[in-house]
Every structure is written in structure tokens, then in C-alpha cells.
Coordinates of C-alpha atoms and ligand atoms in Angstrom, one line a residue:
M108 CA 34.0 -20.6 55.0
L109 CA 36.9 -22.9 54.4
E110 CA 35.5 -26.3 55.1
S111 CA 31.9 -25.7 53.2
L112 CA 31.9 -23.9 49.9
E113 CA 29.1 -22.8 48.6
L114 CA 29.2 -24.0 44.9
E115 CA 25.3 -23.7 44.1
K116 CA 24.8 -21.3 40.7
D117 CA 22.3 -21.4 38.1
P118 CA 22.4 -24.5 36.1
D119 CA 21.6 -22.4 32.8
N120 CA 24.2 -20.5 33.2
I121 CA 27.1 -22.5 34.2
S122 CA 30.2 -22.4 31.7
L123 CA 32.8 -24.5 33.7
S124 CA 32.5 -26.9 36.3
A125 CA 35.3 -28.7 37.4
Q126 CA 34.4 -30.8 40.7
N127 CA 36.4 -32.6 43.1
I128 CA 39.5 -32.9 40.9
H129 CA 42.9 -34.5 41.8
K130 CA 46.4 -34.4 40.6
Y131 CA 49.3 -35.9 41.8
F132 CA 53.3 -36.1 40.3
G133 CA 54.6 -38.8 42.4
G134 CA 54.2 -37.8 46.0
V135 CA 53.4 -34.4 45.2
K136 CA 49.5 -33.7 45.9
A137 CA 49.2 -30.5 43.3
L138 CA 45.5 -30.6 43.5
E139 CA 43.6 -32.3 46.2
G140 CA 39.6 -32.1 45.3
A141 CA 39.9 -28.8 43.7
S142 CA 36.1 -27.7 43.0
V143 CA 34.8 -24.7 40.7
V144 CA 31.9 -23.5 39.0
V145 CA 31.9 -20.5 36.4
S146 CA 29.3 -19.0 35.6
K147 CA 28.5 -17.6 31.8
N148 CA 29.7 -14.4 30.6
K149 CA 31.8 -13.4 33.4
L150 CA 34.9 -12.7 34.3
I151 CA 36.6 -14.9 37.3
S152 CA 40.0 -14.8 38.8
L153 CA 42.1 -17.9 40.0
I154 CA 44.6 -16.2 43.0
G155 CA 46.5 -18.1 45.4
P156 CA 50.5 -18.7 46.1
N157 CA 53.4 -19.8 43.6
G158 CA 53.0 -23.5 43.7
S159 CA 49.3 -24.1 45.2
G160 CA 48.0 -25.5 41.9
K161 CA 46.3 -22.9 39.7
T162 CA 48.2 -23.9 36.6
T163 CA 47.5 -27.5 37.2
L164 CA 43.9 -27.2 37.5
F165 CA 44.2 -24.8 34.1
N166 CA 46.1 -28.1 32.3
V167 CA 43.3 -30.5 33.7
I168 CA 40.4 -28.5 32.2
S169 CA 42.0 -28.0 29.1
C170 CA 42.5 -32.1 29.0
W171 CA 46.1 -30.8 28.5
S172 CA 46.9 -33.4 31.9
P173 CA 44.3 -36.7 32.9
K174 CA 43.0 -36.2 36.8
S175 CA 44.3 -38.1 39.4
H176 CA 42.2 -40.6 41.0
P177 CA 43.1 -40.4 44.6
D178 CA 43.9 -43.5 45.2
D179 CA 46.9 -42.8 43.1
L180 CA 49.0 -42.0 45.9
L181 CA 48.4 -45.0 47.8
E182 CA 48.7 -47.9 45.2
E183 CA 52.1 -48.9 43.7
D184 CA 50.6 -51.5 42.6
E185 CA 50.4 -51.3 38.8
V186 CA 48.2 -54.3 38.0
K187 CA 45.4 -52.5 40.0
I188 CA 46.0 -49.4 38.1
Q189 CA 45.4 -51.3 35.4
K190 CA 42.5 -52.6 36.2
R191 CA 41.1 -49.8 37.3
F192 CA 41.9 -48.1 33.1
L193 CA 40.3 -51.2 31.9
D194 CA 37.1 -50.9 34.2
G195 CA 36.3 -47.0 32.8
I196 CA 37.1 -48.1 29.4
N197 CA 34.3 -50.7 29.8
R198 CA 31.9 -48.5 31.2
K199 CA 32.5 -46.7 28.4
F200 CA 31.8 -49.3 26.2
G201 CA 29.6 -51.2 27.9
G202 CA 31.9 -54.6 28.2
K203 CA 32.2 -57.0 31.2
E204 CA 34.4 -55.7 34.2
E205 CA 37.4 -57.4 34.2
S206 CA 37.5 -58.9 37.6
E207 CA 34.7 -59.6 40.6
E208 CA 36.0 -57.3 43.2
T209 CA 33.8 -53.6 42.6
P210 CA 34.9 -51.6 40.0
S211 CA 36.5 -48.5 41.5
E212 CA 34.8 -45.5 41.6
E213 CA 35.3 -42.6 39.0
V214 CA 36.4 -39.4 40.9
G215 CA 36.1 -35.8 39.3
S216 CA 34.7 -34.2 36.7
V217 CA 35.2 -31.9 34.3
D218 CA 32.3 -30.3 32.1
F219 CA 32.3 -27.5 29.7
E220 CA 28.5 -26.1 29.0
D221 CA 27.1 -30.0 28.7
L222 CA 29.7 -31.4 27.5
R223 CA 31.7 -33.8 29.7
L224 CA 35.4 -32.8 29.1
D225 CA 37.6 -35.4 31.3
G226 CA 38.6 -38.4 29.3
L227 CA 38.8 -36.0 26.2
N228 CA 42.7 -35.2 24.8
A229 CA 44.0 -31.6 24.4
H230 CA 42.9 -31.6 20.6
E231 CA 39.4 -32.5 21.1
A232 CA 38.9 -30.4 23.8
A233 CA 40.5 -27.2 22.2
L234 CA 37.6 -28.0 19.2
T235 CA 35.0 -27.7 22.1
G236 CA 35.1 -23.8 22.0
M237 CA 37.5 -23.5 24.5
M238 CA 41.0 -21.9 24.4
R239 CA 43.8 -21.0 26.7
T240 CA 46.6 -19.5 26.8
F241 CA 49.7 -20.9 28.6
Q242 CA 52.0 -19.2 31.5
T243 CA 55.3 -20.0 29.1
T244 CA 54.2 -18.9 25.7
R245 CA 53.8 -21.0 22.8
N246 CA 53.3 -20.3 19.3
W247 CA 54.6 -21.4 15.7
P248 CA 57.8 -20.6 16.2
K249 CA 59.1 -20.3 12.1
L250 CA 56.0 -18.5 10.9
T251 CA 55.7 -14.5 11.4
V252 CA 54.3 -12.8 13.9
L253 CA 51.4 -11.8 11.0
E254 CA 51.1 -15.9 10.0
N255 CA 50.9 -17.0 13.8
L256 CA 47.8 -14.9 13.8
L257 CA 46.4 -15.9 10.5
V258 CA 47.1 -19.7 10.8
A259 CA 44.4 -19.3 14.7
P260 CA 41.1 -19.4 13.1
Q261 CA 39.6 -22.2 13.2
H262 CA 36.7 -24.1 10.4
Q263 CA 38.1 -21.8 7.8
T264 CA 36.8 -23.1 4.2
G265 CA 40.1 -23.4 2.7
E266 CA 41.0 -26.3 5.6
S267 CA 39.2 -28.9 3.2
F268 CA 40.9 -29.9 -0.8
I269 CA 37.2 -30.0 -1.9
N270 CA 36.5 -26.6 -0.5
I271 CA 39.5 -25.4 -2.1
F272 CA 38.9 -26.4 -5.0
F273 CA 35.1 -25.8 -5.1
K274 CA 35.1 -22.3 -2.9
R275 CA 38.2 -20.3 -4.1
K276 CA 36.3 -17.1 -4.3
Q277 CA 34.8 -17.8 -0.9
I278 CA 38.6 -18.5 0.5
E279 CA 39.5 -15.0 -0.6
E280 CA 37.4 -13.5 0.8
E281 CA 37.7 -15.2 4.3
E282 CA 41.6 -14.5 3.7
R283 CA 40.8 -11.1 3.2
I284 CA 38.6 -10.8 6.1
N285 CA 41.2 -12.1 8.3
T286 CA 44.0 -10.2 7.1
L287 CA 42.3 -7.5 8.1
K288 CA 41.4 -8.7 11.4
A289 CA 45.4 -9.8 12.4
L290 CA 46.5 -5.8 11.2
E291 CA 43.7 -4.4 13.6
I292 CA 44.7 -6.4 16.4
L293 CA 48.7 -6.0 15.9
D294 CA 48.1 -2.2 15.7
F295 CA 45.6 -2.5 19.1
L296 CA 48.9 -4.7 20.9
E297 CA 50.9 -2.4 19.3
I298 CA 53.0 -5.0 18.0
T299 CA 52.6 -3.9 14.0
H300 CA 56.9 -3.4 13.9
I301 CA 56.6 -7.4 14.6
R302 CA 54.6 -8.4 12.2
D303 CA 57.3 -9.8 9.8
Q304 CA 59.3 -11.4 12.3
I305 CA 59.6 -14.8 13.2
G306 CA 57.8 -16.3 16.2
E307 CA 61.5 -17.9 17.8
E308 CA 62.6 -14.2 17.5
L309 CA 60.0 -12.1 20.3
S310 CA 61.0 -11.6 23.9
G311 CA 58.7 -13.0 26.2
G312 CA 56.4 -9.7 26.8
Q313 CA 55.9 -10.0 22.7
L314 CA 55.2 -13.7 23.2
K315 CA 52.8 -13.1 25.7
L316 CA 51.1 -10.5 23.2
L317 CA 51.2 -12.7 20.2
A318 CA 49.1 -15.5 22.6
L319 CA 46.8 -12.2 23.4
G320 CA 46.3 -12.0 19.7
R321 CA 45.6 -15.6 19.0
L322 CA 43.1 -15.4 21.3
L323 CA 41.5 -12.1 19.6
M324 CA 41.4 -14.1 16.3
T325 CA 38.3 -16.8 17.1
A326 CA 36.0 -16.1 18.9
P327 CA 35.9 -19.2 22.1
R328 CA 33.1 -19.4 25.0
L329 CA 35.2 -20.3 27.5
I330 CA 38.6 -18.7 27.7
L331 CA 41.6 -19.7 30.2
L332 CA 44.3 -17.0 30.5
D333 CA 47.2 -17.6 32.4
E334 CA 49.0 -14.8 33.6
P335 CA 48.5 -12.8 30.9
M336 CA 49.9 -9.7 32.2
A337 CA 53.3 -11.0 33.3
G338 CA 55.6 -9.3 31.8
I339 CA 53.6 -6.7 29.4
N340 CA 54.3 -2.9 30.6
P341 CA 50.7 -1.8 33.0
T342 CA 49.6 0.7 30.8
L343 CA 49.4 -1.5 27.3
G344 CA 48.2 -4.1 30.2
N345 CA 45.3 -2.0 31.4
K346 CA 44.1 -1.5 27.6
I347 CA 44.2 -5.6 27.2
M348 CA 41.6 -5.6 30.3
D349 CA 39.6 -3.3 29.0
K350 CA 39.5 -5.6 25.5
I351 CA 39.4 -8.8 27.7
L352 CA 36.5 -7.1 29.4
E353 CA 34.4 -6.7 26.2
L354 CA 34.9 -10.5 25.1
K355 CA 32.9 -11.0 28.1
V356 CA 29.5 -10.1 25.8
D357 CA 30.0 -13.5 23.9
S358 CA 33.0 -15.4 26.0
T359 CA 33.3 -16.3 30.3
I360 CA 36.6 -15.6 31.2
F361 CA 38.7 -17.7 33.2
L362 CA 41.5 -16.0 34.6
I363 CA 44.8 -16.3 36.8
E364 CA 46.8 -13.7 38.2
H365 CA 49.1 -12.3 40.4
N366 CA 48.5 -8.9 40.1
M367 CA 45.8 -7.9 42.7
D368 CA 44.6 -4.6 41.3
V369 CA 43.9 -6.1 37.8
V370 CA 42.0 -9.3 40.2
F371 CA 40.2 -6.7 42.2
N372 CA 39.4 -4.7 39.8
Y373 CA 37.9 -6.3 36.8
S374 CA 36.9 -10.1 38.1
D375 CA 32.8 -10.7 39.3
E376 CA 34.4 -13.4 41.0
I377 CA 37.4 -14.6 42.7
F378 CA 38.6 -18.3 43.8
V379 CA 41.4 -18.4 45.9
M380 CA 43.5 -21.4 45.9
A381 CA 46.0 -23.1 48.5
R382 CA 47.7 -26.1 48.3
G383 CA 45.4 -27.9 45.9
K384 CA 41.5 -27.0 47.2
I385 CA 39.8 -23.6 47.3
I386 CA 39.9 -22.2 50.4
A387 CA 37.6 -19.0 49.6
Q388 CA 35.4 -17.6 46.6
G389 CA 33.5 -14.8 46.6
T390 CA 33.0 -10.7 45.0
P391 CA 36.2 -8.5 45.2
N392 CA 34.4 -7.3 48.0
E393 CA 33.8 -10.4 50.1
I394 CA 37.3 -11.9 49.0
E395 CA 38.6 -8.2 50.0
S396 CA 36.8 -8.1 53.4
N397 CA 38.1 -11.7 54.5
K398 CA 40.8 -10.7 55.0
E399 CA 42.2 -13.8 57.8
V400 CA 41.9 -15.7 54.3
I401 CA 44.1 -13.3 52.2
E402 CA 47.2 -13.4 55.1
A403 CA 46.4 -16.7 56.5
Y404 CA 46.8 -18.5 53.3
L405 CA 48.2 -16.1 50.7
G406 CA 51.0 -13.7 52.8
A407 CA 49.8 -10.3 54.3
D408 CA 51.9 -8.7 50.8
Y409 CA 48.9 -9.7 49.0
Ligands
LIG628 N1 55.0 -31.7 35.6 C1 55.0 -31.7 36.8 N2 55.7 -32.0 37.3 C2 56.0 -32.5 39.2 N3 55.0 -31.5 39.7 C3 54.5 -30.9 38.8 C4 54.5 -30.6 37.4 N4 53.6 -30.0 37.3 C5 53.3 -28.7 38.7 N5 53.8 -29.4 39.1 C6 53.7 -29.5 40.9 O1 52.6 -28.9 41.6 C7 52.3 -27.9 42.3 C8 51.2 -27.0 41.6 O2 52.2 -26.4 40.5 P1 51.2 -25.0 39.6 O3 52.4 -25.2 38.3 O4 50.2 -25.5 39.3 O5 51.2 -24.4 40.5 P2 50.8 -22.8 40.3 O6 49.6 -22.5 41.5 O7 50.1 -22.2 39.1 O8 52.1 -21.7 40.7 P3 52.3 -20.4 40.2 O9 51.9 -19.2 40.5 O10 54.0 -20.8 40.6 O11 52.5 -20.4 38.7 C9 54.0 -27.4 42.5 O12 54.1 -28.4 43.7 C10 54.7 -28.4 41.8 O13 55.9 -28.3 41.8
LIG629 MG1 51.2 -21.1 37.3

């Protein structure tokens, strides 16, 4: 099971496919050929010890960080690295290769539905219908909690100057609907009392809740959640997980989580990561019964 992973799934039903991803930080091999295939409208969890590469994989998938080439570890030669970069550009735009040498082969890919993601920047990737939350939460520090929710929905009519001029009524209606939705979300997340507090004044748990609120304001087709439960009280955490389950109707959820009760209760499938690779995958029952893998790679406490 460790060596040959069964990655074949119904191709029409795949939300995300990341294949053979490498990521190096100097000599640190954070990812060493990690591959995941995530089916649509499922909740898939990614588990593994601290430092195993989970957040790094999310960073590459969401284009916050470019993947590495396996040669990057061996090559200190700047000229070769630059040549590979130029070869990539020439391949993309049909230009001539830089030298007579065989062009370096591209390694690894990230596809979201029928879109190739690797090569995009984080902003472009965010416009494809994918959204992520961060392990260390980010927000607009000078905006209030309510305003933070209101800036989340994308493609609002009011964003273009021409639209502002001609479509005042439609903009007002959209704002009214979004405000009602934001107020409902604040109530659901039990943070109505801090709606006028600015982002930089919030506690760690409140920041996590705000990040989830921003997510609930939009309707992404793929949601990447990096430890959304950390720092949130368990009762509210379960309520949020129930809400996230409801999102499966329209969205696919890919979750990094250390809380094994959450992972085993809510996941359709679990990926286990260790030292930058996926070492096992399966339904909660399959993973639970694979005690050797759990104990060998995650420790008996898991
Ligand atoms: N920006 C960076 N610079 C250098 N090393 C990094 C960087 N980001 C991650 N790493 C290293 O890559 C490895 C994987 O880190 P990553 O954050 O992906 O782990 P993780 O599985 O998310 O862990 P955790 O469960 O603790 O969040 C670690 O050894 C880490 O030190
Ligand atoms: Mg992490």
C-alpha cells in the first residue's frame, strides 16, 4: 500500500488532481513527489505529523508558492536553473529552446477541474473558484468584522465604475442581500457582538471564525481548509463542521486537521502524509484498520 497508491478515479468527477509535487526550501525537502486526487462534492482530509508537508502542499495547490523541480536540489548551477525557466516560457509561447541541450522536462502538475493551475499566481488561482483558509489567519486588519465579510464576495456589480454609474439600484440590492447574509453568518458563528471590532483587535479563535465567515460569504467550488478548528471551542467546532458538510452539495472540501475525531467522523476519504509524500489513502474505516501505517508514521497517539 505504501509504494503503489491507487489514484485512479472517475475522470469526470475529479475536482483536484495534484501529481508528483516537489517543493524544496534550500536543502529541506518539504514535498517529495506528493500526489492527491480529490473527487467532487466530497470532504477529503489530509493528515500527518507536524512538518510532514501538508500546508506546503496547500501552498503549491493554491499557487501561493511555486513547485520545485527535483533537479533544484542537485543543481547549484544558476545558469541551468535559468535555462530551465526560459525553456518553460518558450514551451508556453512556442519560442525556440535556449540551447542545443535537451530541454529540461517539466515535473509535476496541479489541475483544478479542467484548468491547469501550476504556473498561475495566487490571485489568478483565487479567481478560478477555489478558496483557502490559512493556518495563520489573514484578514483586513483595519476593517471591522462585518466589513471583512462584505469584501469577501467576488464579482459584485459595484466593482466597476461604469456599473456604479448605471446600475445603482442593482448595487444597492446586492449590498442589502450581502449585508443580510453577513449578519446571518455572524449569528451562526456566534460573533455578532464583535461585528464592529476591527480585524487587528481579534483573538486567535475569533480570527479563525472570521476566516470561515468569509468563506461562507462566497460559493467556491473547491475549499482548502488548513486547521480551521484550531483554537475554536469544540461545541462550536462541531457546529461549524456540520455547516461545512452542508457545503458539499456545491463544493469539494479538502481539509487539513489534527483533530482525529473530526477527521474520522466527517471525511469521505483520508490522505496520510509523511515526509513530503502520501503514504496511505482510503475511507476512514480503511485508514483506521491500517494500524501499522498510523503507528509507524503518525505515532501511537494518533
Ligand atoms: N517558507 C519556508 N521556508 C523554509 N522551510 C519551510 C517553509 N515552509 C515550510 N518549510 C518546511 O517544510 C516542511 C513542511 O512544512 P509544512 O508547514 O508544510 O508542514 P505541515 O505538515 O503543515 O505541519 P503542521 O502540522 O505543523 O502545520 C517543514 O520541515 C518546514 O520547516
Ligand atoms: Mg501546516
